[in-house]
Short mmCIF file of C-alpha atoms in Angstrom, two decimals:
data_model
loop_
_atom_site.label_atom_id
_atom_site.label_comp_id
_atom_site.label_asym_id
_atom_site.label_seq_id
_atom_site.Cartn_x
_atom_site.Cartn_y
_atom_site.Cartn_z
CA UNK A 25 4.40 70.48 -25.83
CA UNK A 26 3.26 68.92 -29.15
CA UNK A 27 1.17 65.69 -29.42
CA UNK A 28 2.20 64.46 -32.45
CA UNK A 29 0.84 60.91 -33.44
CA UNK A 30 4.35 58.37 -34.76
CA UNK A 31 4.80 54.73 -34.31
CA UNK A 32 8.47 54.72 -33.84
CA UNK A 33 11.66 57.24 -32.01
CA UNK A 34 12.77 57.91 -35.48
CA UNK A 35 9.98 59.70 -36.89
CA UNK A 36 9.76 63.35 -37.22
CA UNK A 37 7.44 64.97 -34.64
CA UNK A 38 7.27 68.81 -33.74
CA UNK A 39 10.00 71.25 -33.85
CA UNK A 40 11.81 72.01 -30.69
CA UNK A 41 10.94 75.18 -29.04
CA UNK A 42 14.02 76.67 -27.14
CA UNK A 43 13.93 77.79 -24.17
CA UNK A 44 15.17 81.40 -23.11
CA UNK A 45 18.66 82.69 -24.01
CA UNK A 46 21.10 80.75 -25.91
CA UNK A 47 24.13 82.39 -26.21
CA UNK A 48 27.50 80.48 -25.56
CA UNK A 49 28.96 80.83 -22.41
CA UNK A 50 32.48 82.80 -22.17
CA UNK A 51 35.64 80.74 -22.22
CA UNK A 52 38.88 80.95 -23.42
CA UNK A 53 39.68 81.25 -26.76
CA UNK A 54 40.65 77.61 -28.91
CA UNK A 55 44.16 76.94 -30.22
CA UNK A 56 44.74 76.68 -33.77
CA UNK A 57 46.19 73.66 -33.34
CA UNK A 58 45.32 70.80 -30.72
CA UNK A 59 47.77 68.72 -29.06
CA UNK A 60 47.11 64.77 -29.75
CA UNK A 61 45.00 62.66 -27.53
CA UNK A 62 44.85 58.52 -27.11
CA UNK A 63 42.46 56.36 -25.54
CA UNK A 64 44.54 54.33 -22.84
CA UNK A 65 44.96 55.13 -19.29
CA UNK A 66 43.69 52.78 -16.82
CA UNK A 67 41.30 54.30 -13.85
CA UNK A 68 39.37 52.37 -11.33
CA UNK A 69 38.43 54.55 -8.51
CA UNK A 70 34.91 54.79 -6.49
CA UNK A 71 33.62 58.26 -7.18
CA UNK A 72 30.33 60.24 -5.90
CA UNK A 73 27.98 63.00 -5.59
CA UNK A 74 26.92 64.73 -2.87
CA UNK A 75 23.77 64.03 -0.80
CA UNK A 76 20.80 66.18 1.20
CA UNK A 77 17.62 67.12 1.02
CA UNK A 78 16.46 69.38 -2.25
CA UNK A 79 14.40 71.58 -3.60
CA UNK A 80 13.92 70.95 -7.41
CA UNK A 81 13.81 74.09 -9.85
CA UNK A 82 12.42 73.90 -13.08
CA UNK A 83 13.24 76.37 -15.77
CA UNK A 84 10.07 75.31 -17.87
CA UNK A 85 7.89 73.92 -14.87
CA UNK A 86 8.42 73.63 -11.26
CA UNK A 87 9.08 70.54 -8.92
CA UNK A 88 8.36 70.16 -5.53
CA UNK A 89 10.86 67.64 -3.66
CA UNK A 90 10.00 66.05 0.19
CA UNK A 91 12.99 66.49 2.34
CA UNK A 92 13.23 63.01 4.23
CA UNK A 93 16.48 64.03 5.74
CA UNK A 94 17.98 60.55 4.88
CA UNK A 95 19.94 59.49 1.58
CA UNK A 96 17.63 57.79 -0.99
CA UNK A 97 18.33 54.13 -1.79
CA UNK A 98 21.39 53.66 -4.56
CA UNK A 99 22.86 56.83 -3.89
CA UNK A 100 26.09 57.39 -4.05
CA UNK A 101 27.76 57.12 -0.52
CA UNK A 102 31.90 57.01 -1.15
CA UNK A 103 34.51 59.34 -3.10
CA UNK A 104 38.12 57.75 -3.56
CA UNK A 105 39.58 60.82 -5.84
CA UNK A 106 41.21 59.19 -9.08
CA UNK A 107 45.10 58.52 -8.98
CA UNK A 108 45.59 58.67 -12.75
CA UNK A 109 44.52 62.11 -14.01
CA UNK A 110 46.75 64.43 -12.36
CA UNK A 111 44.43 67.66 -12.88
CA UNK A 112 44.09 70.45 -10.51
CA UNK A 113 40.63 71.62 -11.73
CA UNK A 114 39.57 67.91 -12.15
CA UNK A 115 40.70 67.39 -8.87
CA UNK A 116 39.02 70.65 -7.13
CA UNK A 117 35.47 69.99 -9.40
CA UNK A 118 35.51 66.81 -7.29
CA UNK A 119 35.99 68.15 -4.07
CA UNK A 120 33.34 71.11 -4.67
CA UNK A 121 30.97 68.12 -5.92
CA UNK A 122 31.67 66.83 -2.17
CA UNK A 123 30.92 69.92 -0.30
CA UNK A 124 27.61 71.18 -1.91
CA UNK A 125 24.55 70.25 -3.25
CA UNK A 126 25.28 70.05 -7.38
CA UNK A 127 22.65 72.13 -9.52
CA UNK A 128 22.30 70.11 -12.91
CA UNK A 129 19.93 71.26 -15.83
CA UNK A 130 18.15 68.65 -17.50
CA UNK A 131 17.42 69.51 -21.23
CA UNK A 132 14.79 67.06 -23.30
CA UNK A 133 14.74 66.99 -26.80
CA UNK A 134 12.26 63.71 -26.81
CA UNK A 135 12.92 60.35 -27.91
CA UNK A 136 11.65 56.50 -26.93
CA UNK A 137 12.36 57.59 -23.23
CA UNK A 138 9.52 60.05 -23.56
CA UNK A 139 6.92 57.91 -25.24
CA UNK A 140 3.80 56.14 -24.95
CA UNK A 141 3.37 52.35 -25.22
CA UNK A 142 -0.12 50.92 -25.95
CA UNK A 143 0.38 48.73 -23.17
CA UNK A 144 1.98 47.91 -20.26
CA UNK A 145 3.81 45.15 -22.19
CA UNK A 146 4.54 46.79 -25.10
CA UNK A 147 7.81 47.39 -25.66
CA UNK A 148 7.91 48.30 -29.73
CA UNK A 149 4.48 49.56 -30.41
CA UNK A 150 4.23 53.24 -29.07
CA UNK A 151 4.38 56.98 -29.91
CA UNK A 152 7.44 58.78 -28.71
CA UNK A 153 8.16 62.56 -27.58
CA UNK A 154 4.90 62.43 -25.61
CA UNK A 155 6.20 63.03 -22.11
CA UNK A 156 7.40 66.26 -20.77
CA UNK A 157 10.98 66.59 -19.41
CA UNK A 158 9.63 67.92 -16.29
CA UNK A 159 7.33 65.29 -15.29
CA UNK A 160 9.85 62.40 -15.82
CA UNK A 161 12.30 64.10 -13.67
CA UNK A 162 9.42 64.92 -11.17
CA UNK A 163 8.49 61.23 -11.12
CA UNK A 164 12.30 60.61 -9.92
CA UNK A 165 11.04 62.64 -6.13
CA UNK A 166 11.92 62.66 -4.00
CA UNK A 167 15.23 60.61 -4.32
CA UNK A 168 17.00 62.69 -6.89
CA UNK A 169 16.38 65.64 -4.97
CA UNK A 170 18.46 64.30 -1.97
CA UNK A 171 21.37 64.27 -5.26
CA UNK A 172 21.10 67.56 -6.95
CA UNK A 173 19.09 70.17 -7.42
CA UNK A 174 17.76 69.66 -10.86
CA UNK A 175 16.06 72.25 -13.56
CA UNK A 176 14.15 71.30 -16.70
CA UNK A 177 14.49 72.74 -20.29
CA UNK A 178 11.83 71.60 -22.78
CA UNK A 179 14.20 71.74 -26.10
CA UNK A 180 12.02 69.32 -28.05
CA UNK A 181 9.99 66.86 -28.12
CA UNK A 182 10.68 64.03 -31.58
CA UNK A 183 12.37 61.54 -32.68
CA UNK A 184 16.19 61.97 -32.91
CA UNK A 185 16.43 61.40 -36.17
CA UNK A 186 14.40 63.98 -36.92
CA UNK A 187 16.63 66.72 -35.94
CA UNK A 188 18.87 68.98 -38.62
CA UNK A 189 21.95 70.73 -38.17
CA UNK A 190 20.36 74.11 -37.60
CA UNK A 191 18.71 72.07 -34.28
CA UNK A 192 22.03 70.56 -33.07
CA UNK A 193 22.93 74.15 -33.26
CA UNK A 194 20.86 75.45 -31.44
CA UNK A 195 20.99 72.43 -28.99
CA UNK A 196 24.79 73.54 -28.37
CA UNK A 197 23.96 76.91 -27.35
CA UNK A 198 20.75 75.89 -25.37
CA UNK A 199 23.79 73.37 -23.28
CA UNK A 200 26.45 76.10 -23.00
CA UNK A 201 23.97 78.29 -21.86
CA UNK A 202 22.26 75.78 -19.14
CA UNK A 203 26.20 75.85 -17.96
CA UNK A 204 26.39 79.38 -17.00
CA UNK A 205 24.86 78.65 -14.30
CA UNK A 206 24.92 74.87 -13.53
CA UNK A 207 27.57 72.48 -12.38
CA UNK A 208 26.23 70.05 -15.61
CA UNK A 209 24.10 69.17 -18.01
CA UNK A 210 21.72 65.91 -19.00
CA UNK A 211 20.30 65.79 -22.13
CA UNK A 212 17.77 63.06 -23.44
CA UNK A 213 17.34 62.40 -26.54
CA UNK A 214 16.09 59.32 -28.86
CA UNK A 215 19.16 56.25 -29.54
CA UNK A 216 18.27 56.12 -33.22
CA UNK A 217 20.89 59.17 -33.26
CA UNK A 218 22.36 59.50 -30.29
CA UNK A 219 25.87 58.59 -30.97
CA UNK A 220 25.67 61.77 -33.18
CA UNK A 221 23.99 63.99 -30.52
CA UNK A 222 26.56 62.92 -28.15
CA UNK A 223 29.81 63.48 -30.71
CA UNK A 224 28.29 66.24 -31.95
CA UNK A 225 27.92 68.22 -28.50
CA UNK A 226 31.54 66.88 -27.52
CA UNK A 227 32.84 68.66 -30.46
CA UNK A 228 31.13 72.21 -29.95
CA UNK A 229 30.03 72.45 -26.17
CA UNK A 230 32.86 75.18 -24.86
CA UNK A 231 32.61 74.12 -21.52
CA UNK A 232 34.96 71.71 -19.27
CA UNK A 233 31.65 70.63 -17.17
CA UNK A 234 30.22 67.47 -17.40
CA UNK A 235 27.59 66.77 -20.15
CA UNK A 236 25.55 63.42 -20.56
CA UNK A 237 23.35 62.40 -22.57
CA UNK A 238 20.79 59.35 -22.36
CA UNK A 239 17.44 57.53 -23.43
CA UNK A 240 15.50 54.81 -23.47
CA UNK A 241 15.01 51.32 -25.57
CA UNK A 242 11.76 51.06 -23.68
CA UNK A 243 8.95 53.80 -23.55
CA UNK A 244 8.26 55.78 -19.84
CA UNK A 245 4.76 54.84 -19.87
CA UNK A 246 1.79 52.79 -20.98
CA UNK A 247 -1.82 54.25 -22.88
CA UNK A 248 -1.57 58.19 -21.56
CA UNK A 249 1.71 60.43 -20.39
CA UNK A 250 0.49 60.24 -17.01
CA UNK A 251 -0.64 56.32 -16.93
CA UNK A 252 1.53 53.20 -15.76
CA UNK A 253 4.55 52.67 -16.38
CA UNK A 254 5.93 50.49 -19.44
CA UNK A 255 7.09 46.74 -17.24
CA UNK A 256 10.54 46.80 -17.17
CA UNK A 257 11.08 50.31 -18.81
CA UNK A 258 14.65 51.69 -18.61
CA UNK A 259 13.95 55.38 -18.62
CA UNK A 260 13.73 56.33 -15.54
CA UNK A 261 17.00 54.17 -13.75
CA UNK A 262 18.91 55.55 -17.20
CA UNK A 263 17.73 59.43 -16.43
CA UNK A 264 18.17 59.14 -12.12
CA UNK A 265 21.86 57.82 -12.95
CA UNK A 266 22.76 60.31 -15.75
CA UNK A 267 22.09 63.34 -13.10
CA UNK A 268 23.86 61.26 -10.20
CA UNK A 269 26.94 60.94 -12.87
CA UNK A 270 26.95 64.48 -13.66
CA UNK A 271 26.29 65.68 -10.25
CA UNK A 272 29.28 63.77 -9.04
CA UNK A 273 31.61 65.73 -11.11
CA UNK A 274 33.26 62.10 -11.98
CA UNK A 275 33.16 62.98 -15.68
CA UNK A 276 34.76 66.67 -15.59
CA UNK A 277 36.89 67.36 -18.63
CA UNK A 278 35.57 63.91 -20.55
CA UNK A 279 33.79 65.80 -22.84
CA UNK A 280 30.38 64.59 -23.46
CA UNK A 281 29.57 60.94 -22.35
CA UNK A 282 26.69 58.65 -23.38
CA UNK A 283 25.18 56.54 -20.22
CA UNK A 284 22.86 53.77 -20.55
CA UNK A 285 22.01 50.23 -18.95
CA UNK A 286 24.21 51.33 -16.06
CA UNK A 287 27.33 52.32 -17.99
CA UNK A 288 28.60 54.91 -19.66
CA UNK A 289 30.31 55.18 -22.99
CA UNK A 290 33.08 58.04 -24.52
CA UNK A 291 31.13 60.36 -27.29
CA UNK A 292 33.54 59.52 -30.07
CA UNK A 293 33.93 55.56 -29.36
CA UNK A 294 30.42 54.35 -28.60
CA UNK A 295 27.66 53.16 -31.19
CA UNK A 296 24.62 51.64 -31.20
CA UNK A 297 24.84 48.09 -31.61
CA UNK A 298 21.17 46.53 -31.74
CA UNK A 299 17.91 47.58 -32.91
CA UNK A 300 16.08 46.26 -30.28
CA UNK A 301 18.38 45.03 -26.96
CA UNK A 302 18.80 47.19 -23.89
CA UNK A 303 22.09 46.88 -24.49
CA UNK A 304 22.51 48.21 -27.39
CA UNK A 305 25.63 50.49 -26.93
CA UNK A 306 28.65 49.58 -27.20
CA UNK A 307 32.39 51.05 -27.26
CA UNK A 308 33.68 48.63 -29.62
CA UNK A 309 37.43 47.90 -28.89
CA UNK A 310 37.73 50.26 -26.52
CA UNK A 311 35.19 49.44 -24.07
CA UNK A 312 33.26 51.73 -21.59
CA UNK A 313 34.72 54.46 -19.80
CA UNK A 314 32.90 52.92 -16.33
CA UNK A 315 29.80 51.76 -14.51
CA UNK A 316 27.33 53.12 -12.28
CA UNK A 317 26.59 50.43 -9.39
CA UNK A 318 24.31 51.53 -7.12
CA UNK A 319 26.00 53.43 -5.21
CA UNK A 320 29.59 53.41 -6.78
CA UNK A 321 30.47 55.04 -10.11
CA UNK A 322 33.38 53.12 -11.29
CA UNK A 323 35.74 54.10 -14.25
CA UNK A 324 37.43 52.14 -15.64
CA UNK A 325 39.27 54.53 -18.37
CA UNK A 326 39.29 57.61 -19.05
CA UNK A 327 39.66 59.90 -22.50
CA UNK A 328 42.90 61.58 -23.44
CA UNK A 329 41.28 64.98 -23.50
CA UNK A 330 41.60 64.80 -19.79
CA UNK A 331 44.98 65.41 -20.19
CA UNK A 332 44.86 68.99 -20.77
CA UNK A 333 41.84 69.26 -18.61
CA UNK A 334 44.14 72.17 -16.62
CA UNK A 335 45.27 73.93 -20.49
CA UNK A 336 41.89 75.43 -20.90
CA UNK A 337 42.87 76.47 -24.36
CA UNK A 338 44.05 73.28 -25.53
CA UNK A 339 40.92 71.46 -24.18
CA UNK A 340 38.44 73.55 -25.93
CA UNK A 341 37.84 72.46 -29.45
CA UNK A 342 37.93 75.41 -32.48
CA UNK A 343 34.06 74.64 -32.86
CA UNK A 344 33.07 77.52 -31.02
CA UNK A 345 29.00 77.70 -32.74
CA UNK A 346 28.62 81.20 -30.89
CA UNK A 347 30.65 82.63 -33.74
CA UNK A 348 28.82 81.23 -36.48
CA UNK A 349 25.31 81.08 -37.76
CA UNK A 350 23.19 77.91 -38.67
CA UNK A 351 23.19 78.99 -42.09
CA UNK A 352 27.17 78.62 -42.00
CA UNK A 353 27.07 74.90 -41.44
CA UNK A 354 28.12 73.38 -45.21
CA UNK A 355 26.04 69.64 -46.91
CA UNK A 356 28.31 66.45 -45.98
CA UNK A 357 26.86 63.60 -46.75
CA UNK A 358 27.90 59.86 -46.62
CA UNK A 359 28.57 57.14 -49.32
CA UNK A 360 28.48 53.48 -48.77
CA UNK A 361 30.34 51.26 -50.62
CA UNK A 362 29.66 47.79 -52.04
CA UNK A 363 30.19 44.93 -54.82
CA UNK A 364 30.16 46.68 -57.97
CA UNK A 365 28.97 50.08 -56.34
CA UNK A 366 28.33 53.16 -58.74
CA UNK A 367 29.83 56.13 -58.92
CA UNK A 368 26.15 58.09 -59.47
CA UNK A 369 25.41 59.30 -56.08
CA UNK A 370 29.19 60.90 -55.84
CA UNK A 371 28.65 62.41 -58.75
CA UNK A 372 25.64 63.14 -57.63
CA UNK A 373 26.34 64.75 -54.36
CA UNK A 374 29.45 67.25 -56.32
CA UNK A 375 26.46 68.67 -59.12
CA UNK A 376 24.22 69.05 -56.03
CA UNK A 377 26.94 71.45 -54.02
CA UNK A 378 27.82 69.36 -51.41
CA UNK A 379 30.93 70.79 -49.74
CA UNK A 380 32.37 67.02 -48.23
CA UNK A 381 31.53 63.49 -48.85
CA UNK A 382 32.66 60.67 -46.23
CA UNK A 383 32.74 57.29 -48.07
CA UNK A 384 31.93 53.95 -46.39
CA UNK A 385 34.37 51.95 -47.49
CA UNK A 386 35.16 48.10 -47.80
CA UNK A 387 37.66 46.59 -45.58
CA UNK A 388 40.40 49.41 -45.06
CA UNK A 389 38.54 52.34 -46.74
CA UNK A 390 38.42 50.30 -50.46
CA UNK A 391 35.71 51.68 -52.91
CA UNK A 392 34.57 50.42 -56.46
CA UNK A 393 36.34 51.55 -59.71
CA UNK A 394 33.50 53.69 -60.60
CA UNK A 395 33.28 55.43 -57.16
CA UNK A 396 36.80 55.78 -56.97
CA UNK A 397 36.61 57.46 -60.78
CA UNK A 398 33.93 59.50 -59.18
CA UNK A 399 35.64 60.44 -55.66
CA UNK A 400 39.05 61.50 -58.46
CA UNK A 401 36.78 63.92 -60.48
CA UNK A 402 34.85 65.34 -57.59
CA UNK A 403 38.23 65.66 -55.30
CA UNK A 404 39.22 67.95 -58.43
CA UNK A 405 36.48 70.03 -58.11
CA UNK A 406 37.10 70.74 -54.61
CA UNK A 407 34.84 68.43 -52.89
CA UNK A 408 36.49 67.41 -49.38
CA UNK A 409 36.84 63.23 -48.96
CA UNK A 410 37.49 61.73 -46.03
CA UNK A 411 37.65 57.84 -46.20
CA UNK A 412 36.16 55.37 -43.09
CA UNK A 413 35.37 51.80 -43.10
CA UNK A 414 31.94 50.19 -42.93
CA UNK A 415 33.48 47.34 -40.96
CA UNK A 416 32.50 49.15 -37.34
CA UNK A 417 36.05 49.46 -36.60
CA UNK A 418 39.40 49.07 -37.63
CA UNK A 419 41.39 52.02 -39.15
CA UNK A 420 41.91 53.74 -42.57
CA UNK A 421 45.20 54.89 -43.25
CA UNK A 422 46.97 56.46 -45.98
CA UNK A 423 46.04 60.90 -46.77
CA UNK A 424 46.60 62.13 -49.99
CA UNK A 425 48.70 65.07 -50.28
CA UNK A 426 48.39 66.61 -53.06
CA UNK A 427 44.22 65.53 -53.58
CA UNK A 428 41.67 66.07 -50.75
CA UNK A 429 41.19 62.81 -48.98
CA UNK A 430 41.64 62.04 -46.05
CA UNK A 431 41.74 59.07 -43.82
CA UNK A 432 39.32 59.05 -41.28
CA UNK A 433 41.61 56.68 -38.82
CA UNK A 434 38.92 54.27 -36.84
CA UNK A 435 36.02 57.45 -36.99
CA UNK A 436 32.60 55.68 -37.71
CA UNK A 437 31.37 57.56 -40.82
CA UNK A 438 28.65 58.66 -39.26
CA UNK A 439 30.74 60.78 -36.84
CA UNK A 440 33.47 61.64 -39.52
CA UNK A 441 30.53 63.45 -41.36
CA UNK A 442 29.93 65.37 -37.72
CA UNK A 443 33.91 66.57 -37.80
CA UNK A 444 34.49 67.12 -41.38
CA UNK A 445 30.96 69.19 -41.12
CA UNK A 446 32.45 71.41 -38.57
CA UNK A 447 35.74 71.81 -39.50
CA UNK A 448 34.51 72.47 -43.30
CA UNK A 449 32.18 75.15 -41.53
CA UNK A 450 34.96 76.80 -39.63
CA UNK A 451 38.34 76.78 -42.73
CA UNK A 452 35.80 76.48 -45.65
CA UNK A 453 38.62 77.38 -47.91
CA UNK A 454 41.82 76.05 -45.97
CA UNK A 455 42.36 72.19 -46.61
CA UNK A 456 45.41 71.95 -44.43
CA UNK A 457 43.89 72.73 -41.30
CA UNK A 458 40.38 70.34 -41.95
CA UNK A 459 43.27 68.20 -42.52
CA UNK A 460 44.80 68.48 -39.44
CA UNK A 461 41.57 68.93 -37.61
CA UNK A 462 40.55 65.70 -38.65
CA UNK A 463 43.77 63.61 -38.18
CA UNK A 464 44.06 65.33 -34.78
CA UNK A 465 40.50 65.62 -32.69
CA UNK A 466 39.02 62.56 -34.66
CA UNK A 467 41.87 60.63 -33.40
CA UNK A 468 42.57 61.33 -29.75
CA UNK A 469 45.95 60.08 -28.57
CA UNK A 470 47.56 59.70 -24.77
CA UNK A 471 51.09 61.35 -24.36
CA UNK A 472 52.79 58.65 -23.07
CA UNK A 473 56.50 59.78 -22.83
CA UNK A 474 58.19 59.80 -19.55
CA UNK A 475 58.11 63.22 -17.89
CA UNK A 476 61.43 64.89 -18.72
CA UNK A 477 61.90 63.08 -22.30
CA UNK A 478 61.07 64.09 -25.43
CA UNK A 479 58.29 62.31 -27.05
CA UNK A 480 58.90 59.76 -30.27
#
């Protein structure tokens, strides 16, 4: 593991060293084109993982657990299956959850969770990516080994927004292939970027199991890796709940979900909110998907995507990164707008080669005369728009069809980059599906027509 020597989670550190094979794991092939999905349904059961003694296996490092034969304090006791997702496999991932001891693979990639304070009481003023993955979970013993049995993967060890697209790349694969052979994954990571960690493995991890991701706002520990823990430090209740969500199975064809501070957030909806506050995340209009209480996970919504949790082939996503290289990943960059904002840095952006350009507009998507004057001439050299609001939420309406703009619905432009990266990478040269890939996975819709009728 690298020592590097930063003040804050953002800073670039060491590059992540991945660990063993990381080829995608076999599933279905995609459909071409995905049926819609809508945040909506109402869901407010008590769901759990199971409980025993463990033995926890490290795939960088090994942990020794002490059986004590009796459930640790704040596990989850109860299971009261879910009413409102009527899924077969949803249903049967609970029930296996129930019967067996889950095996979840914890991969690291750094962050505040894994840094060093210069004090007990100091909450700002510390070096992150210090701590190995395999002693925080080790410091969890023997509790979460009555939960799961857990394995470690050293991915990295920096500041999260210090990773590049060839990483999350490689982060995908290093996830899908942790799923082979566990029931989920955790992955930590630094907040700084985690909203785009989280919405970028929910696009491209090929698997139905559950995937969460967390961190920290407060460092794990105080002067050395091994000393004191940081007072009031979040780290370690964030990680012990992210494996007790995953080993309960609770979040099984979400998609990737962000937990911290006790709750946990949908990939595409959440943000982070605050520089500083522990509860910094937030799901904007939407709200969280639930709450981990001590010993009851309660959801309170779930994603549409569940809804085709049992049509493997309409759940996947087309961003399959086993059939691509790094290399194939194209430059989309983002463009804020403002009072009397140039048009330079479009410009800019089209001489430089880059393939799509998300603007950050005003109110509804608005932009400046000169950016707009820009946006027209680079749209007609093929440059791919598509048009959010800096507002932190509301939606954009209104597609061009005939230029290549399109409207990024209530997408944060921060995640419309994410999709219009991927879908750009996988039709470089056919606008009507990134089109359609964007109008239909960046805005997830709810079929809610009777059974037996045809929808409106």
């Amino acid at each position: 593991m690298s020592d590097p020597n930063v003040p804050s989670e953002t800073s670039v550190e060491s590059e992540p060293t991945v660990q063993g094979d990381v080829h995608s794991a076999a599933e279905p092939a995609y459909r071409s084109r995905p049926a819609p999905w809508r945040l909506g349904a109402v869901l407010t059961p008590l769901l759990s993982a199971t409980l025993g003694a463990a033995l926890v296996l490290g795939l960088t490092t090994q942990v020794d657990s002490t059986e004590t034969g009796a459930p640790p304090a704040g596990a989850v006791t109860g299971v009261q299956a879910p009413t409102g997702i009527r899924s077969v496999a949803y249903t049967e991932a609970l029930a296996t959850a129930k019967t067996r001891k889950p095996k979840v693979t914890v991969i690291g990639t750094g962050g505040t969770i894994s840094g060093v304070a210069t004090s007990r009481s100091s909450f700002t003023d510390y070096r992150s990516g210090q701590i190995a993955i395999s002693s925080m979970v080790g410091q969890l013993q023997p509790e979460i080994g009555q939960v799961a049995d857990v394995s470690t993967v050293q991915f990295g060890n920096k500041g999260s927004g210090g990773y590049t697209m060839a990483e999350f790349h490689a982060l995908t694969l290093a996830v899908q292939n942790a799923l082979k052979s566990a029931d989920a994954v955790v992955v930590t990571s630094g907040t700084d970027t985690m909203e785009e960690f989280a919405y970028w493995l929910d696009l491209t991890v090929q698997s139905r199991k559950p995937v969460v991701i967390t961190g920290a706002m407060r460092p794990w520990a105080a002067v050395t890796p091994d000393g004191p823990q940081v007072i009031g430090a979040d780290g370690p209740a964030n990680l012990y709940n992210s494996i007790v969500l995953a080993a309960s199975q609770t979040t099984y064809c979400y998609g990737t979900v962000l937990l911290l501070g006790d709750e946990f957030h949908a990939a595409r909806d959440v943000t982070k909110t605050n520089s500083s506050r522990m509860d910094t995340f937030q799901s904007r209009e939407f709200g969280v998907l639930g709450w981990v209480d001590g010993p009851n996970i309660k959801v309170g919504r779930a994603p549409a995507r569940v809804d085709d949790c049992d049509r493997t082939r309409d759940w996947l996503t087309p961003f399959d990164l086993s059939r691509i290289q790094p290399t194939a990943l194209p430059r989309v960059e983002v463009v804020y707008s403002y009072q009397q904002a140039g048009g330079e840095a479009i410009s800019g952006f089209a001489a430089a080669g880059v393939k799509g350009i998300v603007t950050a507009g005003t109110g509804a998507g608005g932009l400046s005369s000169a950016q707009s004057s820009a946006r027209s001439a680079a749209a007609a050299q093929g440059v791919v728009f598509v048009s959010t609001t800096r507002t932190g939420s509301g939606s954009v309406y209104g597609s061009s069809t005939t230029a290549p703009i399109i409207a990024g619905d209530d997408l944060l432009p921060q995640k419309a980059r994410l999709l219009l990266l991927l879908s750009l990478a996988f039709a470089p040269t056919n606008l009507d599906r990134v089109r359609d890939w964007v109008t239909t996975f960046g805005n997830p819709e709810w079929d809610t027509a009777p059974n037996g009728k045809s929808k409106d």
